[in-house]
Every structure is written in C-alpha cells, then in structure tokens.
PDB file of C-alpha atoms in Angstrom:
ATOM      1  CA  UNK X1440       3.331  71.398-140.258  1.00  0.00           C
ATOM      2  CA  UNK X1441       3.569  74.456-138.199  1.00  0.00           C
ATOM      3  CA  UNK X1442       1.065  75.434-135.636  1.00  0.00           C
ATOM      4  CA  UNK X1443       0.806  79.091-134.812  1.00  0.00           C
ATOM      5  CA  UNK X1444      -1.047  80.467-131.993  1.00  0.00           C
ATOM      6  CA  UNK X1445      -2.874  83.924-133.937  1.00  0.00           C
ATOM      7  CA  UNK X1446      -6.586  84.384-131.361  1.00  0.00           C
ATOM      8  CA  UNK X1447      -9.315  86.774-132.841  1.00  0.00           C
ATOM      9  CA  UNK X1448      -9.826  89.936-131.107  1.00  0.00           C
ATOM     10  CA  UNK X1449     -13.055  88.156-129.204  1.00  0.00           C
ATOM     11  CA  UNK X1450     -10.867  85.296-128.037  1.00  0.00           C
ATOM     12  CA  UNK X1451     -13.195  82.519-130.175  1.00  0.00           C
ATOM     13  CA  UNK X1452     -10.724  81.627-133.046  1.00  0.00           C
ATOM     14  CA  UNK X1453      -6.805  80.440-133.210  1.00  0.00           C
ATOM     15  CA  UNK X1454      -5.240  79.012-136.139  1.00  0.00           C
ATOM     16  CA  UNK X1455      -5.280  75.906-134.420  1.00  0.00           C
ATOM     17  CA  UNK X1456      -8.482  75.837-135.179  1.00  0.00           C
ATOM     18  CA  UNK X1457      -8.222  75.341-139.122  1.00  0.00           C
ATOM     19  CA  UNK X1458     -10.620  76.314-141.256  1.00  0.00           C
ATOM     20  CA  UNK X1459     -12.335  78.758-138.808  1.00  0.00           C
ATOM     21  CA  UNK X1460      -9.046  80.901-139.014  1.00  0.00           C
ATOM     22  CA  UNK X1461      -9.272  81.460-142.415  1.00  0.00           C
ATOM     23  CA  UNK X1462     -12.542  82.711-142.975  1.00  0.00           C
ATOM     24  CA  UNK X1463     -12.045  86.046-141.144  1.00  0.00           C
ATOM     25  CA  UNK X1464      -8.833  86.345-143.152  1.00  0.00           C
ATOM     26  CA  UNK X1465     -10.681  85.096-146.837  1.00  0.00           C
ATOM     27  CA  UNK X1466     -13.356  87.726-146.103  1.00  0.00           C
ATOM     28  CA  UNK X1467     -10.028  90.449-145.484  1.00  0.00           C
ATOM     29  CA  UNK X1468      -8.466  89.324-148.487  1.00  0.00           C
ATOM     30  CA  UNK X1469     -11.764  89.545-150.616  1.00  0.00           C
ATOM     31  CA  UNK X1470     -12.560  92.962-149.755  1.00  0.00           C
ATOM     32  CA  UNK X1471      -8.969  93.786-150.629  1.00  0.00           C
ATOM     33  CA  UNK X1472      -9.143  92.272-153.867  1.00  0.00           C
ATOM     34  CA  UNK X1473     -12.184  94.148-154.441  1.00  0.00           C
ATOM     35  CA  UNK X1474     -10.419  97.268-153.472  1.00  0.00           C
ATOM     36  CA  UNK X1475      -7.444  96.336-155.752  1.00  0.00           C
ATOM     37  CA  UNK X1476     -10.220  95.504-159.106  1.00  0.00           C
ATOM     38  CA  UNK X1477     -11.391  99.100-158.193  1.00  0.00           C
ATOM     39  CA  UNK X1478      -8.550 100.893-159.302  1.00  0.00           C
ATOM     40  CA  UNK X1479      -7.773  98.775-162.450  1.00  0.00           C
ATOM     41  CA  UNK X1480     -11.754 100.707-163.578  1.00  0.00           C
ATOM     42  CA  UNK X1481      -9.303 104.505-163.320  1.00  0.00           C
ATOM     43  CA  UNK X1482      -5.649 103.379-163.556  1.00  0.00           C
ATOM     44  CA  UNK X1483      -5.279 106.602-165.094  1.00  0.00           C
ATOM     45  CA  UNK X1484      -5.451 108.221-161.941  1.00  0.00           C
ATOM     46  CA  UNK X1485      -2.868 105.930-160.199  1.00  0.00           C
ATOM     47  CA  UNK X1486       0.360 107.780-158.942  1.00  0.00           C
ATOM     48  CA  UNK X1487       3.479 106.233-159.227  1.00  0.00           C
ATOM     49  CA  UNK X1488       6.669 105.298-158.086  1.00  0.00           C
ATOM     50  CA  UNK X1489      10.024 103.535-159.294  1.00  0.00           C
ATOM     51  CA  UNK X1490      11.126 102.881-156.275  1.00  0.00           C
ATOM     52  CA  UNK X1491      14.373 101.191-157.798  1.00  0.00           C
ATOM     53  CA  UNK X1492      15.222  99.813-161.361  1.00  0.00           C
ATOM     54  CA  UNK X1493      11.583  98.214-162.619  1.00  0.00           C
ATOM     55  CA  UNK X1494      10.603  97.840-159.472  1.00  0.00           C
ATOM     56  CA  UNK X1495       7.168  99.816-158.983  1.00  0.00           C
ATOM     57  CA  UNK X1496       4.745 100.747-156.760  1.00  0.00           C
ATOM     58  CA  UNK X1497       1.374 102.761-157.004  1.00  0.00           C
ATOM     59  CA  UNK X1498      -0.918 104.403-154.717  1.00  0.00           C
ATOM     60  CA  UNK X1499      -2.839 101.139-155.261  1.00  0.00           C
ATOM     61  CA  UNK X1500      -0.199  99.057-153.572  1.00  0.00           C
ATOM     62  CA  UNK X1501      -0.250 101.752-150.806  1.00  0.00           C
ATOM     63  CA  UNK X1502      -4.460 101.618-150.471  1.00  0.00           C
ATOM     64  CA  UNK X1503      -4.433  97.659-150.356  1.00  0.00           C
ATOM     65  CA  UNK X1504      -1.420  97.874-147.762  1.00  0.00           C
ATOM     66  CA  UNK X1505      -3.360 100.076-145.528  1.00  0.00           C
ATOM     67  CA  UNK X1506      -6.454  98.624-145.795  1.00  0.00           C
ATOM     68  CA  UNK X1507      -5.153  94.777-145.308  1.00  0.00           C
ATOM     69  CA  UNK X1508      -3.409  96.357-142.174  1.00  0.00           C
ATOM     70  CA  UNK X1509      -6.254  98.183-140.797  1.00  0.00           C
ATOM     71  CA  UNK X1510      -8.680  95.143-140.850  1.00  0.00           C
ATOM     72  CA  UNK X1511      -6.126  92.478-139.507  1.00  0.00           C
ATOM     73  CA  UNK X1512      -5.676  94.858-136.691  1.00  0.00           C
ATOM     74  CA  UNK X1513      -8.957  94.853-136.302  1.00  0.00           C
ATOM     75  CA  UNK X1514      -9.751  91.137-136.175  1.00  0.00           C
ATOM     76  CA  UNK X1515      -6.617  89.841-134.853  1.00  0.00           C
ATOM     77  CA  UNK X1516      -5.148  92.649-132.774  1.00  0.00           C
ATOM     78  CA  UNK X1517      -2.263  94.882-132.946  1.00  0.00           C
ATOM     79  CA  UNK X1518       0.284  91.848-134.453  1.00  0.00           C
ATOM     80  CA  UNK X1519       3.451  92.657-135.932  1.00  0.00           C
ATOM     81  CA  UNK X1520       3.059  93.551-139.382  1.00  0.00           C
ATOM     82  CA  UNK X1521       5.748  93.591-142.463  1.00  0.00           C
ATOM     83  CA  UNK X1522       4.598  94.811-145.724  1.00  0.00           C
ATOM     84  CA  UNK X1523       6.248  95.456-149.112  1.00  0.00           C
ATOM     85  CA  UNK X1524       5.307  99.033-149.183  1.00  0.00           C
ATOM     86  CA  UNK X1525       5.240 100.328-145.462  1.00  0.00           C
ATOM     87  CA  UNK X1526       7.884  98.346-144.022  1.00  0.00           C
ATOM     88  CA  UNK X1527       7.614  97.043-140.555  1.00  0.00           C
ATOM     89  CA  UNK X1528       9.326  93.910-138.758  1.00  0.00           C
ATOM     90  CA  UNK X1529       8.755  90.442-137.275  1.00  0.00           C
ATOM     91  CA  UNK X1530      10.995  90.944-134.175  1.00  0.00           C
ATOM     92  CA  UNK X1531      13.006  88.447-133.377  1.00  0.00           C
ATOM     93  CA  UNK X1532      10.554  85.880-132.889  1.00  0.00           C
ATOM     94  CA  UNK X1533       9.550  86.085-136.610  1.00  0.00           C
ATOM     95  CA  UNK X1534       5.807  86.182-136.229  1.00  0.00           C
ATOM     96  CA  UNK X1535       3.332  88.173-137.244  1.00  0.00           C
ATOM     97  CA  UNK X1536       1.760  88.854-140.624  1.00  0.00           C
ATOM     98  CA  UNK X1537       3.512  89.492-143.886  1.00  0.00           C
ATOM     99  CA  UNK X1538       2.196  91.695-146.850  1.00  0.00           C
ATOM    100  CA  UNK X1539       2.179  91.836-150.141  1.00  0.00           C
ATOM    101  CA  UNK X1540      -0.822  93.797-151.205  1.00  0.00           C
ATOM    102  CA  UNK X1541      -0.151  94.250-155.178  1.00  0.00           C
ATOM    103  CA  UNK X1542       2.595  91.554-156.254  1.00  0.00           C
ATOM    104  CA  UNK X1543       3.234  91.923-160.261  1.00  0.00           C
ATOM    105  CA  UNK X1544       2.615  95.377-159.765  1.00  0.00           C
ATOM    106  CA  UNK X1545       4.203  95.896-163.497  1.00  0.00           C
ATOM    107  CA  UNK X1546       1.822  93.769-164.505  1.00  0.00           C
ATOM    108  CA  UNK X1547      -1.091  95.312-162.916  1.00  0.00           C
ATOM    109  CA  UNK X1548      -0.198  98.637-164.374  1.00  0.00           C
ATOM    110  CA  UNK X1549       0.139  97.448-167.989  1.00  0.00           C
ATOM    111  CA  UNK X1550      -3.369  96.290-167.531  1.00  0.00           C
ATOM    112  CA  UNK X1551      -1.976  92.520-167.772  1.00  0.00           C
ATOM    113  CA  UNK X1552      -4.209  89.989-165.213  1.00  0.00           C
ATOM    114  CA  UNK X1553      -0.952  88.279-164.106  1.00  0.00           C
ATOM    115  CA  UNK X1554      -1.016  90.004-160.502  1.00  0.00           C
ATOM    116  CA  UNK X1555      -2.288  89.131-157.192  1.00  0.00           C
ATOM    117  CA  UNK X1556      -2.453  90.089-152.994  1.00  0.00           C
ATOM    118  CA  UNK X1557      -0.318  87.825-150.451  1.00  0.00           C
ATOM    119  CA  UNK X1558      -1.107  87.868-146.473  1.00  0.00           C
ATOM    120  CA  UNK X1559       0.173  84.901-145.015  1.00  0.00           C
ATOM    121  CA  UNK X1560       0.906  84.622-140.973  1.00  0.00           C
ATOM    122  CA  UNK X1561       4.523  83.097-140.069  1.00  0.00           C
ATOM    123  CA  UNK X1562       4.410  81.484-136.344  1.00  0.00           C
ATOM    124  CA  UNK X1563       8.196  81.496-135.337  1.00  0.00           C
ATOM    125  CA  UNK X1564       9.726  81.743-139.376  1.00  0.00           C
ATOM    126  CA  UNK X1565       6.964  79.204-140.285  1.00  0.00           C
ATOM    127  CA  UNK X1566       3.910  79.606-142.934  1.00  0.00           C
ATOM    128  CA  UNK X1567       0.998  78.923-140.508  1.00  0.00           C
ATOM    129  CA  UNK X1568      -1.955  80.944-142.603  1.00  0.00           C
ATOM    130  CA  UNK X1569      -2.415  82.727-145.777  1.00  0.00           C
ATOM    131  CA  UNK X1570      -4.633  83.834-148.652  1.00  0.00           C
ATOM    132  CA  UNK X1571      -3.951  84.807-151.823  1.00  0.00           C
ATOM    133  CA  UNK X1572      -6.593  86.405-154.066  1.00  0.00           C
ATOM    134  CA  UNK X1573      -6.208  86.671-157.889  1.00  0.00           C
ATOM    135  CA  UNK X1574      -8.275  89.238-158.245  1.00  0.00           C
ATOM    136  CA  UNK X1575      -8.343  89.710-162.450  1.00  0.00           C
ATOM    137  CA  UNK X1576      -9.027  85.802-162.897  1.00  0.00           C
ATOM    138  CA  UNK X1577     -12.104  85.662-159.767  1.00  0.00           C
ATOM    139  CA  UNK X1578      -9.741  83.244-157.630  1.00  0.00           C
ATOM    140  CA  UNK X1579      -9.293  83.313-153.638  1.00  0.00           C
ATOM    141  CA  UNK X1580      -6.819  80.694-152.243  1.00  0.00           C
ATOM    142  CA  UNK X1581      -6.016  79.878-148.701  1.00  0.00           C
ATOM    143  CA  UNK X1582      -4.704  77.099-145.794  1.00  0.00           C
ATOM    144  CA  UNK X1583      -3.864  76.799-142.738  1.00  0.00           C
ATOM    145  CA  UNK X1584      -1.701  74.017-141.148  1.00  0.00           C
ATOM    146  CA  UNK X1585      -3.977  70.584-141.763  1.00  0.00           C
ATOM    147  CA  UNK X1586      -7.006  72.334-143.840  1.00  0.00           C
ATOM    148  CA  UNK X1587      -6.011  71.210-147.691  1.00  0.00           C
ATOM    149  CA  UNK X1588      -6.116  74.149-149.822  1.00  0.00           C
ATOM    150  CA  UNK X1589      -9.488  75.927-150.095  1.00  0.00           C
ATOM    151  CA  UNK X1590     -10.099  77.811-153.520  1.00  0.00           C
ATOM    152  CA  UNK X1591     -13.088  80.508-153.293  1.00  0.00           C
ATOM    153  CA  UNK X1592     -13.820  79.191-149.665  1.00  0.00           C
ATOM    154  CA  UNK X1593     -14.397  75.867-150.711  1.00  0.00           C
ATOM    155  CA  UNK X1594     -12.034  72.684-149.805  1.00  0.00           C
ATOM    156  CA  UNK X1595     -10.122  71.320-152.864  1.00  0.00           C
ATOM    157  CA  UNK X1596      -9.232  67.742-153.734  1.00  0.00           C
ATOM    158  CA  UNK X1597      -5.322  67.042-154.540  1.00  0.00           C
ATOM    159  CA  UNK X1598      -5.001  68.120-157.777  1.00  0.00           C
ATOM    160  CA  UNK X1599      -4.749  65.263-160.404  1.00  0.00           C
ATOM    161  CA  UNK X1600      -1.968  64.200-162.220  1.00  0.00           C
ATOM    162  CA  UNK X1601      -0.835  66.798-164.983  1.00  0.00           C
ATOM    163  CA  UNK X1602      -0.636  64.820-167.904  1.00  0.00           C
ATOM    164  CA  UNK X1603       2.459  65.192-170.359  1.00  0.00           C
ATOM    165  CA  UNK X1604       2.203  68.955-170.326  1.00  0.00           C
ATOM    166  CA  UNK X1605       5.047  69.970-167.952  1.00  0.00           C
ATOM    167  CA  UNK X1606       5.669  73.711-167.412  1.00  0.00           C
ATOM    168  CA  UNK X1607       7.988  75.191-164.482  1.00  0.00           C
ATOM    169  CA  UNK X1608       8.211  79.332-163.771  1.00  0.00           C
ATOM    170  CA  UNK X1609      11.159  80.781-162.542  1.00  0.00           C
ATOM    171  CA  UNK X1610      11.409  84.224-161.028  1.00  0.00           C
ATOM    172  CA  UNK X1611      13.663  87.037-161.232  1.00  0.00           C
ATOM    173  CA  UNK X1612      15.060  90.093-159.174  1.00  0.00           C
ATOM    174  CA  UNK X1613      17.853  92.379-158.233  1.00  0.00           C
ATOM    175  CA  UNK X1614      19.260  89.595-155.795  1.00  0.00           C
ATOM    176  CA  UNK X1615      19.248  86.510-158.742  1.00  0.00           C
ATOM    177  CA  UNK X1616      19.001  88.557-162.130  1.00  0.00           C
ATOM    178  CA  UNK X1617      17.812  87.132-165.219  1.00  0.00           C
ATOM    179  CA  UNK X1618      21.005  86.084-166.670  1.00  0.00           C
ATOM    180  CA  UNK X1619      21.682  84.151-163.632  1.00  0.00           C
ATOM    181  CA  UNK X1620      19.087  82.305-163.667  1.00  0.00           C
ATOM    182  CA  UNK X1621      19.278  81.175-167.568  1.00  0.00           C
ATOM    183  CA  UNK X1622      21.358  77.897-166.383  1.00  0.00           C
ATOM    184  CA  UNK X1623      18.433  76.736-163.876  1.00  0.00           C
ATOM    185  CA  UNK X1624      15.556  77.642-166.698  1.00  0.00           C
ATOM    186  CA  UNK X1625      17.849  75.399-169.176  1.00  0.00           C
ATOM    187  CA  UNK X1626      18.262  72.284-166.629  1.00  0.00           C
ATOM    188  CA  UNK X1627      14.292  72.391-166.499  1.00  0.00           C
ATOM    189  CA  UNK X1628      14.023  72.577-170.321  1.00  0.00           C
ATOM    190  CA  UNK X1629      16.501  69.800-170.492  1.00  0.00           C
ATOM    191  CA  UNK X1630      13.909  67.582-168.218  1.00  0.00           C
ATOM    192  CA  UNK X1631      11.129  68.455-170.601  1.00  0.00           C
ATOM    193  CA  UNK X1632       9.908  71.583-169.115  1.00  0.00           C
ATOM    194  CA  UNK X1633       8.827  74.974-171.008  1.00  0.00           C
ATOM    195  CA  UNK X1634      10.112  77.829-168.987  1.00  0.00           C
ATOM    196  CA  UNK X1635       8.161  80.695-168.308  1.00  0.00           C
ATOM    197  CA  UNK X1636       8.671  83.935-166.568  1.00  0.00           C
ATOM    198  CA  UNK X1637       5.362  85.888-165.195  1.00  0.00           C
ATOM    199  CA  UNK X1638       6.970  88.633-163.146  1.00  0.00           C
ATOM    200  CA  UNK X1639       4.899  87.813-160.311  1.00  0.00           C
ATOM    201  CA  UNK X1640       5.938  85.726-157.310  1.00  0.00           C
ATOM    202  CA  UNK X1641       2.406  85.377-155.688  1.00  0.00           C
ATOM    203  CA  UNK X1642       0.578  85.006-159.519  1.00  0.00           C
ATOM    204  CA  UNK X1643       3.083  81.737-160.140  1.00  0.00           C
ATOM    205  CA  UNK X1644       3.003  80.411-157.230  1.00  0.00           C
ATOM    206  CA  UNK X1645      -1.076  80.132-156.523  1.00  0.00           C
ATOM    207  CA  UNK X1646      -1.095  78.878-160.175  1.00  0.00           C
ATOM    208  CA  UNK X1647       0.952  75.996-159.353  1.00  0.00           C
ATOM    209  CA  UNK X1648      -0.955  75.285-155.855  1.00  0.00           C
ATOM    210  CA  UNK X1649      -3.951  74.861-158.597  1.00  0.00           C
ATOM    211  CA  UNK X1650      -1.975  72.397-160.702  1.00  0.00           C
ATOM    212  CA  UNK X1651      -1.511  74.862-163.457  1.00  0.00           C
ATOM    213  CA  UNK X1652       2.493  74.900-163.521  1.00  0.00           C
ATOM    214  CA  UNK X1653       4.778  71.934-162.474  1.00  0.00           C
ATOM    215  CA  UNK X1654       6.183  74.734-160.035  1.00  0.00           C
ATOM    216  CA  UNK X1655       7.864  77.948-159.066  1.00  0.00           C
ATOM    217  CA  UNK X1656      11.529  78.625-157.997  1.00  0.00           C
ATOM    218  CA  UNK X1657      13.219  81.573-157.377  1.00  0.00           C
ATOM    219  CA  UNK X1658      16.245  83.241-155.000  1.00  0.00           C
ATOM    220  CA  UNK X1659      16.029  86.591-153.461  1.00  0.00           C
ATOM    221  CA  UNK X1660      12.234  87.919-152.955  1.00  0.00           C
ATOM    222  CA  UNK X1661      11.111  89.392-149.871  1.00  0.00           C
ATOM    223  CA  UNK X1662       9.102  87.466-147.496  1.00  0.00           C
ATOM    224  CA  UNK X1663       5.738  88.979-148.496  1.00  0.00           C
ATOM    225  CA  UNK X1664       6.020  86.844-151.247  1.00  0.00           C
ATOM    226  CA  UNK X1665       6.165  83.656-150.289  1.00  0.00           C
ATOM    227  CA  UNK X1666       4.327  83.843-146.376  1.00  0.00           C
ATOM    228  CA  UNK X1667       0.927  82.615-147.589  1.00  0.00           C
ATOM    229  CA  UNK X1668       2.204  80.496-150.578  1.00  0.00           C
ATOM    230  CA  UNK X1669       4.385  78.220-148.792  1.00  0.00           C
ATOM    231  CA  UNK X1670       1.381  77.130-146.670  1.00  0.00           C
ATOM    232  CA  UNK X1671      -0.863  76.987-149.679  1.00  0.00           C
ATOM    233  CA  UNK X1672       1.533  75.130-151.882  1.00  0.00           C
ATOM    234  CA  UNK X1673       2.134  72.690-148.933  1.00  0.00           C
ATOM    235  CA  UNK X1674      -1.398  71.972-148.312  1.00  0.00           C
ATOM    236  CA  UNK X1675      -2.386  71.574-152.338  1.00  0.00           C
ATOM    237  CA  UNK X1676       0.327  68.612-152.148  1.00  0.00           C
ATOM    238  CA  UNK X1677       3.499  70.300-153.283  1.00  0.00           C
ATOM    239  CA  UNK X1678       7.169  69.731-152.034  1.00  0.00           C
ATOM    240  CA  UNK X1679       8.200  73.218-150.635  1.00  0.00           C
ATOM    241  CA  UNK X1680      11.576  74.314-149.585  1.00  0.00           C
ATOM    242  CA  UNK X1681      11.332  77.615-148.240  1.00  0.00           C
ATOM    243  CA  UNK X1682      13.839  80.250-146.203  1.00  0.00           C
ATOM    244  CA  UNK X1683      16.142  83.099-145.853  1.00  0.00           C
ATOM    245  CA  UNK X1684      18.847  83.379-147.898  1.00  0.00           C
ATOM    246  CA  UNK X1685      20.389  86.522-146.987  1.00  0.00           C
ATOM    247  CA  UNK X1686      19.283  89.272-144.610  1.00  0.00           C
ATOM    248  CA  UNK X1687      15.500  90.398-146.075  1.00  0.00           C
ATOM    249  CA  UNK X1688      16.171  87.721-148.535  1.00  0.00           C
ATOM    250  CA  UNK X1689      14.134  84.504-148.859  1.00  0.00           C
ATOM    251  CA  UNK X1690      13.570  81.105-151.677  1.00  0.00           C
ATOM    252  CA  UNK X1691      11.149  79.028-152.437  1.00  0.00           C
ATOM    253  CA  UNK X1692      11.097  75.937-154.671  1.00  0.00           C
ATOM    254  CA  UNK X1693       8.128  74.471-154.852  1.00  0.00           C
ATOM    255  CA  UNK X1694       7.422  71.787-157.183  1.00  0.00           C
ATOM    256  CA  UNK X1695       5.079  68.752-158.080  1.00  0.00           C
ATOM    257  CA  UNK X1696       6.627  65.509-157.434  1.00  0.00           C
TER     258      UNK X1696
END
C-alpha cells in the first residue's frame, strides 16, 4: 500500500504512523459532519447554486469546504488542498488533501440521508488517508495504509461473507451519462446483481467498505470522490482499481471478490 509522509503541525504524528494519523483527521471530519447535520435543522435558509446541469452546490457545501480546510491547515500545515467547491491543485507531485465536503448534494437538499463528506490524503497519486462521515445514518469511516478500516473510531473485522443477496451501484455524470452506462448495469444484472443508482459517489462507496453493496463503479468523477474511499475500500478487503481517466477525471471499481 502507499505510504505518505503527512507530519502534524507539532512534529509528533505521520501517516506512517497508522492509526495515530487518523484520529486528528476523525475528530476534523466529525466536527464537519456536525456542521453539515446543522444545516439539514434550516435548509430553508440554504442558498443555492446549479453550477451546471443537476449538478448543485449550497452554501452548505461552501461552510463544510472552509471549515475542513481551515482545521487541516491547522493540524497538518499549509498542504496543498483541492476541493469540489473552491478549487485548488495537487502540483505536480499529486499530494496533498482532496475535498469533498457535501457529496450527493441533490440528495442532501431533497432532505434524502443518501449523502456524505470525503477528505482523503493522496501521497504521490496514491490514497494514503481518509475519512468519510455519513452524517444522516451516525457513521464515521477511515484508514490509513495497514490500519483495517475503523468505523466510529473503532477497528473493524473483514466483513463476512454476503450471503446470496448481491447488489452492485453504479454511478453517473456528465463524463459517463446514464445511458452509457445501461450496458455495464445490465452485465451486472446478468451475473445476478440488482443495480442501483444513489447519486452519491462517497454514500456508495463507504456502504460497500461496510459490506452493504457487492461494490461501486463508475467513470468520470473528480478526485474528491474517491481520495479517502480508495484507501477505505482497500483496507475493508475490497479489490480497488482506481485512476485518472482524463484530465480532472478519475474511476474507481471497487468490488467484493
């Protein structure tokens, strides 16, 4: 797996480390989240924006954003930072921390629980460290490189065999449309699978780290989607394939065997 080389502020933590990384970075992502629950109590007040066709974003997005970046600044130092909302790069030597601070953000509007916040830390195009928090359903994932997955803090077991109830998610966007991706949701049905479509990268993907779904593919979201996932769904046990596809484009695949 990869190694990354991310030091608190004080010097006393790398992700080398393990566990001890991610608890600075669980605490982040839990204030965050409760930040994020906040505004679902006065969505009515929420301002927002199409930024392109049914793609949204809210001042939420833009509070959680801020805040994630203001506190990793302040525990980790002044990183490179990309986020869904405020931009940013990874230089050349792809690292730093990607955001996603309200993924599903359709969903999160219509009041739907099927939404969740991404920071995950890429050491040279790698997934070295991430959380994801789930805010509506009270769940907190993270890993690092060698920890297992950790759900609400706490070290998980490999999750157990399924059973006969296979189901596989598939995601959508302006790069792979919906129609395009009809012929990969009907090879999965034709291997058993139902096929189900969430709207929300981050929301699938922790859901399968848990050993809810058999697994999550899709073509053409933005990094901020998949830079604490990929760790997490490697550490829970899953086969990941991961990358860019096309300039600010990336895939995942990550299935149960």
């Amino acid at each position: 797996g990869q190694s990354a080389t991310l030091a608190r502020k004080d010097g006393g933590v790398t992700v080398n480390s393990g566990t001890p990384a991610l608890e600075p970075l669980e605490r982040i992502i839990q204030e965050a989240s409760d930040l994020a629950l906040s505004w679902t109590r006065r969505r009515e007040a929420l301002v927002v924006d199409e930024k392109s066709a049914g793609q949204f974003a809210s001042s939420a997005d833009l509070d959680v954003e801020a805040m994630l970046r203001r506190c990793l600044a302040e525990e980790f130092g002044d990183g490179r930072i990309i986020g869904e909302e405020m931009g940013g790069d990874l230089g050349e030597g792809i690292t730093g921390w990607a955001l996603d601070p309200i993924d599903g953000t359709s969903n999160f509007l219509l009041g739907l629980p099927l939404w969740g916040i991404s920071a995950g830390y890429i050491e040279k195009g790698g997934s070295a460290l991430g959380a994801i928090a789930l805010p509506e359903l009270g769940l907190l994932l993270s890993a690092a490189s060698g920890t297992g997955l950790r759900v609400n803090r706490i070290a998980q077991p490999r999750a157990a065999s399924r059973g006969p109830v296979k189901i596989m998610a598939l995601g959508e966007n302006d790069f792979e449309p919906g129609p395009e991706t009809d012929a990969r949701a009907q090879t999965f049905r034709d291997q058993g699978y139902a096929v189900v479509r969430y709207r929300c990268a981050v929301f699938s993907l922790a859901s399968a780290a848990l050993g809810r779904l058999g697994g999550y593919v899709e073509r053409g979201c933005g990094l901020w989607d998949v830079a604490a996932a990929d760790i997490i769904c490697r550490e829970a046990g899953m086969s990941v394939e991961a990358g860019q596809i096309a300039p600010g484009r990336y895939g995942i695949d990550a299935r149960w065997a």
